[in-house]
RNA sequence: CCCCUUUCCC
């Protein structure tokens, strides 16, 4: 079983979703009982390709296996339905899951955020805080995605302040998400301000900021940053 | 083998 899981998760990581399906079917035909690891990988394969029908088939197998109560499996089901644009089904899984951990909340917040339901995402965020679930980096990134759009600059700033207030040092992915939020919310100046204040930058930081320059027609600034990036020793990708 | 996340592509 572990051998099957290694191959299946390997395919999913490599983006070979259909191959993962073939292997999954073969494993079943050989009488192998899938484990929660198998399901997590297979549900990810369905999310990646936006394959709700396959996802539902896997969901049926999950129920048959009796593993549907495991929080990891539930989280993967929520993610799969959210990525297949089926937020109602994701919500249904969420409500039936007795144990919600930080990943469960993050999956829901990210699901709402990516589909433009900023209010829902923020509501989830507030509810998890009320339940005293500690937000982590991924929570903050997900809520920033919710407010990455025209007209949400104010909310984005509020979240930014909140993050600064409760975190003494944000890690790079959060700051990268902040830059992206400001770019998409229409404030090039604030994005640049955050960028300039960073002590460390990775390739995503540079890409986000250079892409931001392009969106605001600041081509000379984009070129300048591009050169600066290479001076800092990073290769463009 | 082990669930959620940020740039770009789609």
Short mmCIF file of C-alpha atoms (C1' of nucleotides) in Angstrom, two decimals:
data_model
loop_
_atom_site.label_atom_id
_atom_site.label_comp_id
_atom_site.label_asym_id
_atom_site.label_seq_id
_atom_site.Cartn_x
_atom_site.Cartn_y
_atom_site.Cartn_z
CA UNK A 1 0.00 0.00 0.00
CA UNK A 2 2.78 2.40 0.86
CA UNK A 3 4.37 1.61 -2.50
CA UNK A 4 1.13 2.56 -4.27
CA UNK A 5 0.88 5.72 -2.21
CA UNK A 6 4.43 6.73 -3.08
CA UNK A 7 3.72 6.34 -6.78
CA UNK A 8 0.34 8.06 -6.60
CA UNK A 9 1.57 11.06 -4.62
CA UNK A 10 4.57 11.24 -6.91
CA UNK A 11 2.28 11.55 -9.93
CA UNK A 12 0.15 14.19 -8.25
CA UNK A 13 3.19 16.27 -7.34
CA UNK A 14 4.37 16.03 -10.93
CA UNK A 15 0.95 17.11 -12.19
CA UNK A 16 0.23 13.69 -13.71
CA UNK A 17 -3.32 13.49 -12.43
CA UNK A 18 -4.59 10.93 -14.92
CA UNK A 19 -1.68 8.63 -14.25
CA UNK A 20 -2.55 8.90 -10.57
CA UNK A 21 -6.07 7.77 -11.42
CA UNK A 22 -4.78 4.79 -13.37
CA UNK A 23 -2.59 3.75 -10.48
CA UNK A 24 -5.45 4.23 -8.02
CA UNK A 25 -7.72 2.00 -10.08
CA UNK A 26 -5.01 -0.62 -10.41
CA UNK A 27 -4.43 -0.58 -6.68
CA UNK A 28 -8.13 -1.11 -6.07
CA UNK A 29 -8.28 -3.94 -8.59
CA UNK A 30 -5.49 -5.68 -6.79
CA UNK A 31 -7.59 -5.58 -3.66
CA UNK A 32 -5.57 -2.87 -1.97
CA UNK A 33 -7.57 -0.91 0.60
CA UNK A 34 -6.75 2.81 0.24
CA UNK A 35 -5.56 4.68 3.30
CA UNK A 36 -6.07 8.30 4.26
CA UNK A 37 -2.79 9.12 2.48
CA UNK A 38 -4.16 7.61 -0.72
CA UNK A 39 -7.30 9.71 -0.44
CA UNK A 40 -5.42 12.91 0.31
CA UNK A 41 -3.33 12.43 -2.82
CA UNK A 42 -6.27 11.47 -5.02
CA UNK A 43 -8.42 14.38 -3.84
CA UNK A 44 -5.56 16.70 -4.65
CA UNK A 45 -5.42 15.21 -8.14
CA UNK A 46 -9.13 16.07 -8.53
CA UNK A 47 -8.65 19.62 -7.25
CA UNK A 48 -5.78 20.30 -9.60
CA UNK A 49 -7.69 19.34 -12.69
CA UNK A 50 -10.98 20.72 -11.45
CA UNK A 51 -12.57 17.29 -11.77
CA UNK A 52 -15.68 17.24 -9.59
CA UNK A 53 -17.02 13.97 -10.99
CA UNK A 54 -13.83 12.11 -10.21
CA UNK A 55 -13.79 13.89 -6.88
CA UNK A 56 -17.22 12.58 -6.06
CA UNK A 57 -16.13 9.06 -6.97
CA UNK A 58 -13.23 9.35 -4.57
CA UNK A 59 -15.61 10.81 -2.01
CA UNK A 60 -17.76 7.67 -2.35
CA UNK A 61 -14.70 5.50 -1.80
CA UNK A 62 -13.84 7.57 1.26
CA UNK A 63 -17.26 6.90 2.74
CA UNK A 64 -16.96 3.23 1.92
CA UNK A 65 -13.63 3.12 3.71
CA UNK A 66 -15.07 4.72 6.82
CA UNK A 67 -12.27 7.28 6.92
CA UNK A 68 -14.50 10.30 6.33
CA UNK A 69 -14.25 11.39 9.95
CA UNK A 70 -10.51 11.94 9.82
CA UNK A 71 -9.79 15.63 9.83
CA UNK A 72 -7.07 15.30 7.17
CA UNK A 73 -9.44 13.54 4.81
CA UNK A 74 -12.21 16.03 5.53
CA UNK A 75 -9.83 18.89 4.84
CA UNK A 76 -8.91 17.38 1.50
CA UNK A 77 -12.57 16.94 0.61
CA UNK A 78 -13.24 20.59 1.47
CA UNK A 79 -10.32 21.68 -0.64
CA UNK A 80 -11.38 19.48 -3.55
CA UNK A 81 -14.95 20.80 -3.59
CA UNK A 82 -13.78 24.38 -3.17
CA UNK A 83 -11.36 24.12 -6.08
CA UNK A 84 -14.05 22.54 -8.23
CA UNK A 85 -16.23 25.62 -7.62
CA UNK A 86 -18.61 23.71 -5.40
CA UNK A 87 -18.57 25.78 -2.25
CA UNK A 88 -21.93 24.43 -1.10
CA UNK A 89 -20.55 20.92 -1.05
CA UNK A 90 -17.42 22.16 0.69
CA UNK A 91 -19.61 23.84 3.31
CA UNK A 92 -21.55 20.63 3.77
CA UNK A 93 -18.39 18.65 4.47
CA UNK A 94 -17.26 21.39 6.82
CA UNK A 95 -20.46 21.21 8.85
CA UNK A 96 -20.36 17.44 9.07
CA UNK A 97 -16.77 17.35 10.21
CA UNK A 98 -16.70 17.15 13.98
CA UNK A 99 -13.10 18.23 14.36
CA UNK A 100 -11.99 21.46 12.74
CA UNK A 101 -8.32 22.29 12.94
CA UNK A 102 -6.40 25.24 11.59
CA UNK A 103 -6.04 23.55 8.20
CA UNK A 104 -9.81 23.07 7.97
CA UNK A 105 -10.38 26.77 8.53
CA UNK A 106 -7.63 27.76 6.16
CA UNK A 107 -9.03 25.54 3.43
CA UNK A 108 -12.43 27.21 3.81
CA UNK A 109 -11.04 30.74 3.94
CA UNK A 110 -8.87 30.10 0.89
CA UNK A 111 -11.79 28.52 -0.94
CA UNK A 112 -13.99 31.57 -0.37
CA UNK A 113 -11.15 33.97 -1.05
CA UNK A 114 -10.23 32.49 -4.41
CA UNK A 115 -13.81 32.67 -5.62
CA UNK A 116 -14.22 36.29 -4.65
CA UNK A 117 -16.36 35.83 -1.56
CA UNK A 118 -14.39 38.23 0.58
CA UNK A 119 -17.17 38.68 3.11
CA UNK A 120 -17.50 34.95 3.65
CA UNK A 121 -13.77 34.54 3.96
CA UNK A 122 -13.61 37.30 6.53
CA UNK A 123 -16.58 35.83 8.39
CA UNK A 124 -14.78 32.49 8.61
CA UNK A 125 -11.71 34.29 9.84
CA UNK A 126 -13.64 36.02 12.60
CA UNK A 127 -15.42 32.84 13.61
CA UNK A 128 -12.17 30.94 13.96
CA UNK A 129 -10.78 33.75 16.10
CA UNK A 130 -13.87 33.62 18.30
CA UNK A 131 -13.30 29.90 18.72
CA UNK A 132 -9.75 30.72 19.82
CA UNK A 133 -8.14 28.93 16.89
CA UNK A 134 -4.72 30.51 16.41
CA UNK A 135 -4.27 31.85 12.88
CA UNK A 136 -1.04 30.94 11.13
CA UNK A 137 0.81 32.31 8.10
CA UNK A 138 -1.47 30.51 5.69
CA UNK A 139 -4.54 31.99 7.36
CA UNK A 140 -3.19 35.49 6.85
CA UNK A 141 -2.18 34.82 3.27
CA UNK A 142 -5.63 33.42 2.53
CA UNK A 143 -7.45 36.37 4.03
CA UNK A 144 -5.19 38.74 2.10
CA UNK A 145 -6.20 36.97 -1.11
CA UNK A 146 -9.81 37.71 -0.20
CA UNK A 147 -9.02 41.41 -0.12
CA UNK A 148 -6.78 41.44 -3.20
CA UNK A 149 -8.98 43.25 -5.61
CA UNK A 150 -10.33 46.60 -6.70
CA UNK A 151 -12.30 48.21 -3.93
CA UNK A 152 -10.89 46.22 -1.04
CA UNK A 153 -7.93 48.43 -0.24
CA UNK A 154 -9.45 49.54 3.03
CA UNK A 155 -10.05 45.99 4.24
CA UNK A 156 -6.60 45.01 3.06
CA UNK A 157 -5.08 47.78 5.14
CA UNK A 158 -7.08 46.68 8.17
CA UNK A 159 -5.76 43.14 7.83
CA UNK A 160 -2.27 44.50 7.31
CA UNK A 161 -2.51 46.47 10.57
CA UNK A 162 -3.91 43.47 12.36
CA UNK A 163 -1.05 41.27 11.16
CA UNK A 164 1.54 43.83 12.22
CA UNK A 165 -0.15 44.10 15.59
CA UNK A 166 -0.17 40.45 16.52
CA UNK A 167 2.98 39.27 14.71
CA UNK A 168 6.32 40.77 15.57
CA UNK A 169 8.02 39.31 12.53
CA UNK A 170 6.06 38.28 9.48
CA UNK A 171 7.65 35.66 7.30
CA UNK A 172 8.30 36.21 3.64
CA UNK A 173 5.20 34.54 2.23
CA UNK A 174 2.98 36.89 4.25
CA UNK A 175 4.85 39.97 3.07
CA UNK A 176 4.72 38.67 -0.49
CA UNK A 177 0.97 38.32 -0.15
CA UNK A 178 0.81 41.88 1.21
CA UNK A 179 2.61 43.23 -1.84
CA UNK A 180 0.28 41.30 -4.09
CA UNK A 181 -2.74 42.56 -2.18
CA UNK A 182 -1.67 46.20 -2.55
CA UNK A 183 -0.89 45.75 -6.24
CA UNK A 184 -4.28 44.19 -6.90
CA UNK A 185 -6.12 46.66 -4.71
CA UNK A 186 -4.74 49.52 -6.75
CA UNK A 187 -2.08 50.97 -4.46
CA UNK A 188 1.26 50.79 -6.18
CA UNK A 189 2.77 53.16 -3.62
CA UNK A 190 1.87 50.99 -0.64
CA UNK A 191 3.11 47.87 -2.41
CA UNK A 192 6.41 49.59 -3.06
CA UNK A 193 6.57 50.79 0.53
CA UNK A 194 6.19 47.24 1.84
CA UNK A 195 8.72 46.02 -0.70
CA UNK A 196 11.28 48.64 0.28
CA UNK A 197 10.95 47.79 3.95
CA UNK A 198 11.78 44.12 3.41
CA UNK A 199 15.15 42.93 4.59
CA UNK A 200 15.00 39.67 2.64
CA UNK A 201 13.32 39.02 -0.68
CA UNK A 202 12.80 35.85 -2.65
CA UNK A 203 11.96 35.29 -6.30
CA UNK A 204 8.23 35.58 -5.56
CA UNK A 205 8.76 38.98 -3.93
CA UNK A 206 10.57 40.28 -6.98
CA UNK A 207 8.10 38.78 -9.42
CA UNK A 208 5.17 40.26 -7.53
CA UNK A 209 6.71 43.71 -7.41
CA UNK A 210 7.95 43.71 -11.01
CA UNK A 211 4.56 42.42 -12.14
CA UNK A 212 3.00 45.22 -10.10
CA UNK A 213 5.12 47.79 -11.96
CA UNK A 214 3.88 46.36 -15.24
CA UNK A 215 0.24 46.61 -14.15
CA UNK A 216 0.70 50.26 -13.27
CA UNK A 217 2.64 51.03 -16.46
CA UNK A 218 5.74 51.82 -14.44
CA UNK A 219 8.03 50.26 -16.97
CA UNK A 220 11.14 52.19 -16.04
CA UNK A 221 10.72 51.07 -12.43
CA UNK A 222 10.22 47.49 -13.58
CA UNK A 223 13.50 47.52 -15.46
CA UNK A 224 15.26 49.10 -12.54
CA UNK A 225 13.97 46.41 -10.17
CA UNK A 226 14.86 43.72 -12.66
CA UNK A 227 18.47 44.85 -12.63
CA UNK A 228 18.43 45.24 -8.87
CA UNK A 229 17.17 41.70 -8.56
CA UNK A 230 20.04 40.33 -10.60
CA UNK A 231 22.51 42.39 -8.56
CA UNK A 232 21.12 40.73 -5.45
CA UNK A 233 22.16 37.40 -6.90
CA UNK A 234 18.79 35.99 -7.95
CA UNK A 235 18.22 34.51 -11.38
CA UNK A 236 15.03 35.55 -13.12
CA UNK A 237 12.66 32.65 -13.80
"C1'" C B 1 3.90 7.88 1.15
"C1'" C B 2 1.04 12.58 4.96
"C1'" C B 3 -4.08 17.87 4.60
"C1'" C B 4 -4.33 24.30 3.88
"C1'" U B 5 -0.89 29.33 1.35
"C1'" U B 6 1.87 34.02 -1.65
"C1'" U B 7 4.40 35.76 -7.89
"C1'" C B 8 4.02 33.97 -13.07
"C1'" C B 9 1.35 30.38 -16.57
"C1'" C B 10 -3.50 28.30 -17.34
#
